[in-house]
Coordinates of C-alpha atoms and ligand atoms in Angstrom, one line a residue:
M1 CA 11.4 -61.5 -40.2
N2 CA 10.4 -64.8 -42.1
I3 CA 7.5 -63.3 -44.5
A4 CA 5.2 -65.4 -46.8
I5 CA 4.0 -63.7 -49.9
I6 CA 1.3 -65.1 -51.9
G7 CA 1.2 -64.1 -55.4
T8 CA 4.3 -63.3 -57.4
G9 CA 3.3 -60.7 -59.5
Y10 CA 4.4 -57.1 -59.7
V11 CA 3.4 -56.6 -56.1
G12 CA 4.3 -59.8 -54.8
L13 CA 7.7 -60.3 -56.1
V14 CA 9.0 -56.7 -55.7
S15 CA 7.5 -56.8 -52.4
G16 CA 9.3 -60.1 -51.7
V17 CA 12.7 -58.9 -53.2
C18 CA 12.8 -55.6 -51.2
F19 CA 11.8 -56.8 -48.0
A20 CA 14.7 -59.3 -48.5
T21 CA 17.2 -56.4 -49.2
Q22 CA 15.7 -55.5 -45.7
G23 CA 17.5 -58.6 -44.2
H24 CA 14.4 -60.5 -44.1
T25 CA 13.6 -64.2 -45.2
I26 CA 11.3 -64.8 -48.0
T27 CA 9.0 -67.4 -49.0
C28 CA 6.9 -66.8 -52.1
V29 CA 3.8 -68.8 -53.0
D30 CA 2.2 -68.7 -56.4
V31 CA -0.2 -71.1 -58.3
D32 CA 2.0 -70.8 -61.6
T33 CA 4.7 -73.3 -61.4
K34 CA 6.8 -71.5 -64.2
K35 CA 6.9 -68.4 -62.5
I36 CA 8.3 -70.5 -59.4
Q37 CA 11.0 -72.7 -61.4
R38 CA 12.0 -69.2 -62.6
I39 CA 12.4 -67.2 -59.4
N40 CA 14.3 -70.2 -57.8
K41 CA 16.7 -69.7 -60.7
G42 CA 16.9 -66.0 -60.2
I43 CA 15.3 -65.1 -63.4
S44 CA 12.5 -62.6 -63.0
P45 CA 9.3 -63.5 -64.7
I46 CA 8.1 -60.2 -65.3
Y47 CA 10.4 -57.0 -66.6
E48 CA 10.8 -54.6 -64.0
E49 CA 14.2 -52.4 -64.0
G50 CA 16.4 -53.7 -61.5
L51 CA 14.3 -56.6 -60.2
E52 CA 16.3 -59.4 -61.5
P53 CA 19.6 -58.4 -60.5
L54 CA 18.2 -57.8 -56.9
L55 CA 16.8 -61.5 -57.1
Q56 CA 20.1 -62.8 -57.8
K57 CA 22.1 -60.8 -55.2
H58 CA 19.4 -62.0 -52.2
K59 CA 18.8 -65.5 -53.8
N60 CA 19.7 -67.1 -50.4
K61 CA 17.3 -65.1 -49.0
I62 CA 14.2 -65.9 -51.2
H63 CA 12.6 -69.2 -52.0
A64 CA 9.9 -69.9 -54.1
T65 CA 7.3 -72.5 -53.8
T66 CA 3.4 -73.8 -54.8
S67 CA 3.0 -75.1 -51.2
Y68 CA 1.3 -72.7 -48.4
D69 CA 2.0 -75.2 -45.9
E70 CA 6.0 -74.7 -46.3
A71 CA 5.6 -70.6 -46.7
I72 CA 3.2 -70.3 -43.7
Q73 CA 4.7 -73.0 -41.5
K74 CA 8.2 -71.0 -41.2
S75 CA 6.6 -67.6 -41.5
D76 CA 5.4 -65.0 -39.0
I77 CA 3.8 -62.7 -41.4
T78 CA 1.9 -63.2 -44.6
F79 CA 0.9 -60.9 -47.3
I80 CA -2.1 -61.6 -49.8
C81 CA -0.7 -60.2 -53.3
V82 CA -2.5 -62.0 -55.8
G83 CA -4.5 -60.2 -58.4
T84 CA -8.2 -58.5 -58.0
P85 CA -9.0 -57.9 -61.7
S86 CA -12.5 -56.2 -62.8
K87 CA -15.3 -58.2 -63.4
K88 CA -17.9 -56.8 -66.1
N89 CA -19.6 -54.5 -64.1
G90 CA -16.4 -53.4 -62.7
E91 CA -16.5 -54.6 -59.3
I92 CA -13.2 -56.6 -58.5
D93 CA -13.0 -59.9 -58.6
L94 CA -12.2 -61.7 -55.1
T95 CA -11.8 -65.2 -56.6
Y96 CA -7.9 -65.3 -56.4
V97 CA -8.3 -63.5 -52.8
T98 CA -10.5 -65.8 -51.3
Q99 CA -9.0 -69.0 -52.8
A100 CA -6.0 -67.5 -50.9
V101 CA -7.3 -66.9 -47.7
K102 CA -8.9 -70.5 -47.7
E103 CA -5.6 -71.9 -48.0
I104 CA -3.9 -69.3 -45.6
A105 CA -6.7 -70.2 -43.1
R106 CA -6.0 -73.8 -43.2
C107 CA -2.3 -73.6 -42.6
I108 CA -2.7 -71.2 -39.5
Q109 CA -4.9 -73.5 -38.0
N110 CA -1.8 -75.8 -36.8
K111 CA 0.4 -72.9 -36.0
K112 CA 1.8 -72.8 -32.6
S113 CA 3.2 -69.2 -32.7
Y114 CA 0.9 -65.6 -33.5
H115 CA 0.5 -65.2 -37.3
A116 CA -0.4 -62.3 -39.2
V117 CA -2.4 -62.1 -42.2
I118 CA -2.1 -58.9 -44.0
V119 CA -3.9 -57.9 -47.0
K120 CA -1.8 -56.0 -49.9
S121 CA -3.8 -56.6 -53.0
T122 CA -6.3 -53.7 -53.5
V123 CA -9.7 -54.3 -52.3
V124 CA -12.6 -52.2 -51.9
P125 CA -12.7 -50.5 -48.2
S126 CA -14.8 -53.0 -46.1
T127 CA -13.5 -56.2 -47.8
T128 CA -10.9 -57.2 -45.4
Q129 CA -13.1 -56.4 -42.3
K130 CA -16.5 -57.9 -43.7
I131 CA -15.0 -60.7 -46.1
I132 CA -11.5 -61.4 -45.4
L133 CA -11.4 -61.4 -41.9
P134 CA -14.8 -63.8 -41.6
L135 CA -13.4 -66.0 -44.1
L136 CA -10.2 -66.6 -42.0
E137 CA -11.9 -67.5 -38.7
Q138 CA -15.0 -69.7 -40.2
T139 CA -12.3 -71.7 -42.4
S140 CA -9.7 -72.0 -39.6
G141 CA -11.9 -72.0 -36.3
L142 CA -9.7 -69.5 -34.8
T143 CA -10.4 -66.0 -33.6
A144 CA -9.1 -62.8 -35.4
G145 CA -7.2 -60.8 -32.6
K146 CA -6.7 -63.7 -30.0
D147 CA -5.5 -66.7 -32.2
F148 CA -4.0 -64.8 -35.3
G149 CA -3.5 -60.9 -36.8
V150 CA -4.9 -59.3 -39.5
G151 CA -3.8 -56.2 -41.6
M152 CA -4.5 -53.8 -44.5
N153 CA -1.0 -52.6 -46.0
P154 CA -1.7 -50.9 -49.7
E155 CA 1.2 -50.8 -52.0
F156 CA 1.6 -47.8 -53.8
L157 CA 4.6 -48.7 -56.2
K158 CA 4.5 -47.8 -59.7
E159 CA 5.5 -49.9 -62.1
G160 CA 8.8 -49.5 -64.4
V161 CA 10.2 -47.5 -60.9
A162 CA 8.7 -50.4 -58.5
I163 CA 12.3 -51.1 -56.6
Q164 CA 12.6 -47.6 -56.3
D165 CA 9.1 -46.6 -54.7
F166 CA 9.0 -49.5 -52.7
L167 CA 12.4 -48.7 -51.0
N168 CA 11.7 -45.1 -50.8
P169 CA 7.9 -44.5 -50.5
D170 CA 6.2 -41.0 -49.7
R171 CA 4.4 -42.9 -46.9
I172 CA 3.6 -46.5 -45.8
V173 CA -0.1 -47.2 -44.3
N174 CA -0.5 -49.9 -42.0
G175 CA -3.9 -50.7 -41.4
Y176 CA -4.6 -52.9 -38.3
Y177 CA -7.2 -55.1 -36.7
D178 CA -5.4 -56.0 -33.7
E179 CA -2.5 -54.4 -31.6
H180 CA 0.0 -57.4 -32.2
T181 CA -0.5 -56.9 -36.0
R182 CA 0.3 -53.1 -35.5
K183 CA 3.2 -53.8 -33.5
L184 CA 4.7 -56.4 -36.2
L185 CA 4.2 -54.3 -39.2
K186 CA 5.8 -51.4 -37.0
E187 CA 8.9 -53.6 -36.7
L188 CA 9.0 -54.5 -40.2
Y189 CA 9.0 -51.4 -41.7
K190 CA 11.5 -49.6 -38.9
G191 CA 14.2 -49.1 -41.5
F192 CA 12.2 -46.7 -43.7
T193 CA 12.0 -43.0 -42.6
C194 CA 9.0 -41.8 -44.6
P195 CA 5.9 -41.2 -42.6
I196 CA 4.0 -44.1 -41.7
I197 CA 0.2 -43.8 -41.2
E198 CA -1.4 -46.3 -38.4
T199 CA -5.0 -46.7 -38.9
S200 CA -8.2 -49.3 -39.5
V201 CA -8.0 -51.8 -42.3
T202 CA -10.9 -50.0 -43.9
T203 CA -9.2 -46.6 -43.5
A204 CA -6.1 -48.1 -45.4
E205 CA -8.4 -49.4 -48.2
M206 CA -10.1 -46.5 -48.6
I207 CA -6.6 -44.4 -48.9
K208 CA -5.2 -46.6 -51.5
Y209 CA -8.6 -46.0 -53.6
A210 CA -9.3 -42.3 -52.7
S211 CA -5.3 -41.9 -54.1
N212 CA -5.8 -43.7 -57.4
C213 CA -8.9 -42.1 -58.3
F214 CA -7.6 -38.9 -57.3
L215 CA -4.5 -39.3 -59.6
A216 CA -6.7 -40.8 -62.5
T217 CA -8.9 -37.9 -62.0
K218 CA -6.0 -35.3 -62.3
I219 CA -4.7 -36.8 -65.6
S220 CA -8.5 -36.9 -66.9
F221 CA -8.7 -33.3 -65.6
M222 CA -5.9 -32.1 -67.5
N223 CA -6.6 -34.0 -70.5
E224 CA -9.9 -32.2 -70.9
I225 CA -8.1 -29.0 -70.3
G226 CA -5.7 -30.1 -73.0
N227 CA -8.9 -30.6 -75.5
F228 CA -9.4 -27.0 -75.2
C229 CA -5.9 -26.2 -75.3
K230 CA -5.4 -28.0 -78.7
Q231 CA -8.9 -26.0 -80.2
L232 CA -7.7 -22.7 -79.2
N233 CA -3.9 -23.7 -80.8
I234 CA -2.1 -23.4 -77.5
D235 CA 0.0 -25.6 -75.5
A236 CA -1.4 -27.8 -72.6
Y237 CA 2.2 -28.0 -71.4
D238 CA 2.7 -24.5 -71.1
V239 CA -0.3 -24.4 -69.1
A240 CA 0.6 -27.4 -66.8
E241 CA 3.7 -25.8 -66.0
G242 CA 2.0 -22.4 -65.1
M243 CA -0.6 -24.2 -63.0
G244 CA 2.1 -26.8 -61.4
T245 CA 4.1 -24.0 -59.8
D246 CA 1.2 -23.5 -57.7
K247 CA 2.1 -25.6 -54.6
R248 CA -1.4 -26.5 -53.8
I249 CA -2.0 -28.1 -57.3
G250 CA 2.1 -29.5 -58.1
R251 CA 3.1 -30.3 -61.5
A252 CA 3.1 -34.0 -61.4
F253 CA 0.3 -35.9 -63.0
L254 CA -0.4 -32.8 -65.4
N255 CA 1.1 -34.3 -68.5
S256 CA -1.8 -34.4 -71.1
G257 CA -1.9 -36.9 -73.8
I258 CA -4.1 -40.3 -75.1
G259 CA -4.7 -41.0 -71.2
W260 CA -3.9 -43.5 -68.7
G261 CA -4.2 -47.3 -68.3
G262 CA -2.2 -50.2 -66.4
S263 CA -3.2 -52.3 -63.9
C264 CA -4.6 -49.9 -61.4
F265 CA -6.3 -46.8 -62.6
P266 CA -9.0 -48.5 -64.7
K267 CA -9.3 -51.0 -62.6
D268 CA -9.8 -49.2 -59.3
T269 CA -11.8 -46.2 -60.5
Q270 CA -14.2 -48.7 -61.8
A271 CA -14.2 -50.7 -58.6
L272 CA -15.0 -47.7 -56.3
R273 CA -17.7 -46.6 -58.8
A274 CA -19.1 -49.9 -58.7
W275 CA -19.2 -49.8 -55.1
A276 CA -20.7 -46.5 -55.0
H277 CA -23.3 -47.3 -57.5
K278 CA -24.1 -50.6 -55.6
E279 CA -24.4 -48.3 -52.2
H280 CA -26.8 -45.8 -53.9
Q281 CA -24.0 -43.0 -53.9
S282 CA -23.1 -40.6 -56.4
A283 CA -20.0 -41.0 -58.2
A284 CA -20.2 -38.4 -60.7
I285 CA -16.6 -37.3 -60.4
I286 CA -15.2 -40.4 -60.8
D287 CA -17.8 -41.1 -63.8
S288 CA -16.5 -38.3 -65.5
T289 CA -12.6 -39.2 -65.3
I290 CA -13.4 -42.6 -66.9
H291 CA -15.6 -41.1 -69.4
T292 CA -12.7 -38.4 -70.3
N293 CA -10.2 -41.3 -70.2
E294 CA -12.5 -43.4 -72.8
I295 CA -12.6 -41.0 -75.6
Q296 CA -9.2 -39.7 -75.2
P297 CA -7.2 -42.2 -77.2
L298 CA -9.9 -41.7 -80.0
K299 CA -8.3 -37.9 -80.4
A300 CA -5.5 -39.6 -82.1
I301 CA -7.5 -41.3 -84.5
T302 CA -9.4 -37.9 -85.3
L303 CA -6.4 -36.2 -85.5
L304 CA -5.0 -38.9 -88.0
K305 CA -8.2 -38.7 -89.9
K306 CA -7.7 -35.0 -90.6
H307 CA -4.3 -36.0 -92.4
I308 CA -5.5 -39.3 -94.0
P309 CA -9.5 -39.5 -94.3
N310 CA -9.7 -43.1 -95.8
L311 CA -7.6 -45.3 -93.5
K312 CA -8.8 -48.4 -95.5
G313 CA -5.3 -49.9 -96.7
K314 CA -3.3 -47.4 -95.3
T315 CA -0.3 -48.6 -93.1
I316 CA -0.3 -47.1 -89.5
G317 CA 2.8 -47.5 -87.5
I318 CA 2.3 -47.6 -83.6
L319 CA 4.9 -46.8 -81.5
G320 CA 4.6 -48.4 -78.0
L321 CA 2.5 -50.9 -76.6
A322 CA 3.3 -51.1 -73.1
F323 CA 0.6 -48.8 -71.1
K324 CA 3.5 -46.6 -69.9
P325 CA 7.3 -46.8 -70.6
N326 CA 9.7 -49.4 -68.8
T327 CA 7.3 -52.3 -68.1
D328 CA 5.7 -54.8 -70.4
D329 CA 2.4 -54.6 -68.7
I330 CA -0.3 -53.9 -71.4
R331 CA -3.4 -54.2 -69.4
D332 CA -5.8 -51.4 -70.3
S333 CA -3.0 -49.7 -72.3
R334 CA -4.2 -47.0 -74.6
S335 CA -2.6 -48.6 -77.6
L336 CA -5.0 -51.7 -77.3
V337 CA -7.8 -49.0 -77.7
I338 CA -6.0 -47.6 -80.6
I339 CA -4.9 -50.8 -82.5
K340 CA -9.0 -52.0 -82.1
E341 CA -9.8 -48.1 -83.9
L342 CA -7.8 -48.6 -86.7
L343 CA -8.7 -52.3 -87.3
K344 CA -12.4 -51.4 -87.7
E345 CA -11.2 -48.6 -90.3
K346 CA -9.5 -51.3 -92.2
A347 CA -6.3 -49.9 -91.6
S348 CA -2.9 -52.2 -91.9
I349 CA -0.8 -51.7 -88.6
K350 CA 2.7 -52.5 -87.8
T351 CA 3.9 -51.6 -84.5
F352 CA 7.2 -52.1 -82.3
D353 CA 7.6 -52.3 -78.4
P354 CA 11.2 -53.3 -76.4
Q355 CA 9.0 -55.1 -74.0
A356 CA 5.3 -55.7 -74.3
M357 CA 5.0 -57.2 -78.0
P358 CA 4.6 -61.0 -76.7
H359 CA 1.4 -60.2 -74.9
V360 CA -0.1 -58.2 -77.7
K361 CA 0.5 -61.1 -80.1
N362 CA -1.7 -63.2 -77.9
I363 CA -4.7 -60.6 -78.5
Y364 CA -3.8 -59.4 -82.1
P365 CA -1.8 -62.1 -83.6
D366 CA -2.6 -60.8 -87.3
I367 CA -1.0 -57.1 -87.2
T368 CA 2.7 -56.8 -88.0
Y369 CA 5.4 -56.4 -85.1
C370 CA 8.9 -55.1 -86.6
N371 CA 12.0 -56.3 -85.3
T372 CA 13.2 -52.5 -84.7
A373 CA 11.5 -49.2 -83.9
E374 CA 12.7 -47.8 -87.4
E375 CA 11.0 -50.6 -89.3
V376 CA 7.6 -48.8 -87.9
L377 CA 8.4 -45.3 -89.5
N378 CA 8.2 -47.0 -92.9
S379 CA 4.2 -46.0 -92.7
D380 CA 1.7 -43.8 -94.3
A381 CA 1.7 -42.3 -90.4
V382 CA 3.0 -43.0 -87.3
I383 CA 1.0 -42.9 -83.5
I384 CA 3.6 -42.3 -80.6
A385 CA 1.6 -44.1 -77.9
T386 CA 4.4 -45.4 -75.3
L387 CA 7.2 -42.7 -74.4
W388 CA 10.1 -45.2 -74.3
D389 CA 13.3 -43.2 -74.5
E390 CA 14.9 -45.6 -77.5
F391 CA 12.1 -43.5 -79.7
N392 CA 13.9 -40.3 -79.0
S393 CA 16.6 -41.5 -81.3
L394 CA 14.7 -42.1 -84.4
S395 CA 14.8 -39.9 -87.2
Y396 CA 11.1 -38.5 -87.8
K397 CA 12.0 -36.2 -90.7
G398 CA 9.4 -36.5 -93.5
K399 CA 7.1 -38.4 -91.3
T400 CA 3.5 -37.7 -90.8
V401 CA 3.4 -38.1 -87.1
I402 CA 0.6 -38.3 -84.3
D403 CA 1.9 -37.6 -80.9
G404 CA 0.1 -39.3 -77.9
R405 CA 2.8 -38.7 -75.4
R406 CA 4.7 -35.4 -76.4
M407 CA 7.7 -36.5 -78.0
H408 CA 10.1 -33.0 -78.5
K409 CA 12.2 -34.8 -81.4
A410 CA 9.3 -35.8 -83.6
Q411 CA 7.4 -32.3 -82.8
Q412 CA 11.1 -30.5 -84.3
E413 CA 11.3 -33.1 -87.6
A414 CA 8.2 -34.6 -88.8
A415 CA 7.2 -33.4 -91.7
I416 CA 3.4 -33.1 -90.3
Y417 CA 3.0 -33.4 -86.7
E418 CA -0.1 -33.3 -84.5
G419 CA 0.1 -33.3 -81.0
V420 CA -3.0 -34.5 -79.0
C421 CA -3.6 -31.8 -76.8
W422 CA -0.7 -29.3 -77.9
Ligands
NAD1 P1 -0.2 -59.9 -61.4 O1 -1.7 -60.3 -61.8 O2 0.9 -59.5 -61.7 O3 0.3 -61.3 -59.8 C1 -0.8 -61.9 -59.5 C2 -0.1 -63.2 -58.8 O4 -1.3 -63.9 -58.1 C3 0.2 -64.0 -60.2 O5 1.4 -64.4 -60.3 C4 -0.9 -65.4 -59.8 O6 -0.4 -66.1 -60.4 C5 -0.9 -65.7 -58.5 N1 -1.7 -66.1 -57.9 C6 -3.1 -65.9 -58.3 N2 -3.8 -66.7 -57.7 C7 -3.0 -67.4 -56.6 C8 -3.4 -68.1 -55.4 N3 -4.7 -68.4 -55.2 N4 -2.4 -68.6 -54.6 C9 -1.0 -68.0 -55.0 N5 -0.9 -67.3 -56.4 C10 -1.9 -66.8 -56.8 O7 -0.9 -58.7 -60.2 P2 -0.3 -57.4 -59.6 O8 -0.1 -56.3 -60.6 O9 1.0 -57.9 -58.7 O10 -1.3 -57.0 -58.3 C11 -1.6 -57.6 -57.4 C12 -2.5 -56.8 -56.6 O11 -1.7 -55.3 -56.3 C13 -3.8 -56.3 -57.1 O12 -4.8 -56.4 -56.1 C14 -3.6 -54.9 -57.5 O13 -4.6 -54.0 -57.8 C15 -2.4 -54.3 -56.7 N6 -1.4 -53.3 -56.8 C16 -1.0 -53.3 -57.9 C17 -0.1 -52.6 -58.6 C18 0.9 -52.5 -59.9 O14 1.4 -51.5 -60.3 N7 0.9 -53.9 -60.4 C19 0.5 -51.7 -57.6 C20 -0.4 -51.3 -56.2 C21 -1.2 -52.7 -56.4

C-alpha cells in the first residue's frame, strides 16, 4: 500500500518506519523542514531505540516532504499523526489537526481513486465524527463514505520501546466510518497476529482514553498505597508483588515512585476530565488520579528536607530528566517539577541525563548540566528521578540519596537512603 503519514513525531515516524518494514511505501509530511531533511538523510529527528537503523534499512521505501499534494496524490490512505497538546483548561488543542485536515481535504478533492483518512492522533471521543469528518466534507465538497473514507486507529505505543510495541501490539483498534475504510485497515494490518477490534470511530477514541486513564489511575492508586507503606515502614514493592500475582490485578503498572509524566498520561487524563466537566459529568476518579500525581514528586523534596532542612545554597544532584528511561522526551517529566521546587528553595542544581539535557536547557538554562552521571554525585544529596540503566553502575557509597524510582544499588550502598514509597 502507499501510505501518507502527516506529522513525523514519535507516533508518525515510528508508524511510517514500521509500515515500511511490512512492505508498504511511505511518504511522511511535516511542517518542520529540518525534520524532513534529517529523515531523507536517514537520520532520526527523535531518539527512539532502534528507529534510526530501521529508517536507514528501509530508506528506499520512506520519503519525507513538506508537500501534502505530493504525499496524498500517490497514496491510498493518509494517517493523521500530528500533536494534540493540552490547552490551559486541559482540553486538547486541535489546531494542528484542523490544519492538517484542511490540507488533506484540499488534496483529496482532485483524487480519482478512493482515499481513506485515518486519525491516529489521540482525540477525545466524538472528535472524528463531529469535527474532523464535517471539516473534510466542507473543505473538499465531497461526501464521506461515498467519495472518501474515514477511520480512527488509536496508537498505543510506549516511547522507549515504540518499535517493539508497534510491531507486536496487544491489540489493534480499527475504528471505521465506512465499509471501504474497514477493509483497507483490515488489509493494512493483515500481517499482525494480535486481536483486531473493529468498531465505530467514537468507540475507538474512547478505547484509547479509557486505557490511558486506567493505567494512570493504577499508578496513582499504587502511589497512594506507597505513601501509606512509607508511613508504616513497609515496602510498597513487596505489596505490589503480593497484589500483582492476583490475575484480576496483574503486576504491571504497580511500581510506585514519584509519579507519571510524558506526552500521553498527563494530557489524556486532563482532556477526558475537561470533556466530562463540560458535559456536566462527574470525573471524581480521574480528578483524584491527577491530584495524586501532582503531589507525588513533592514527596522527594519532603524526604530531602528531613535530612537537609534548609536547602538554600545546598547543591542537589538530579539523576535523570527524561520522563522515563530510553527516551529524550521531557514532556511533563517529574524531574521538571522537582527542579522548580528546588529552585524555589534556592538550592543549586546539578544534573545529568544521557538524552534529555538539550531539551531541559531550553527551560532551565542556568542550572548545571554535567558531562557524566558521576559528576552529579558530587553534591550534598542526590535525587534519582529517571531509572536509566547507566545509573546502576555508579557508586553511591557515602552519599545521601532520595530515590524516586527504586534503584537497588543505591539502596544497598548509600550512607543515607530514602525511597519515596519504601
Ligand atoms: P510530536 O509532537 O512528537 O509530533 C507531531 C509532529 O507533527 C511534529 O513533528 C510536528 O512538526 C508535526 N506537525 C504539526 N502540525 C503539522 C501539520 N499541520 N502538518 C504536518 N505536520 C505537522 O507528537 P507525538 O508524540 O508523535 O504525538 C502525536 C499524537 O499521537 C498525539 O495526539 C499523541 O497524543 C498521540 N500519541 C502519542 C504517543 C507517544 O508516546 N508519543 C503514543 C500514543 C499516541
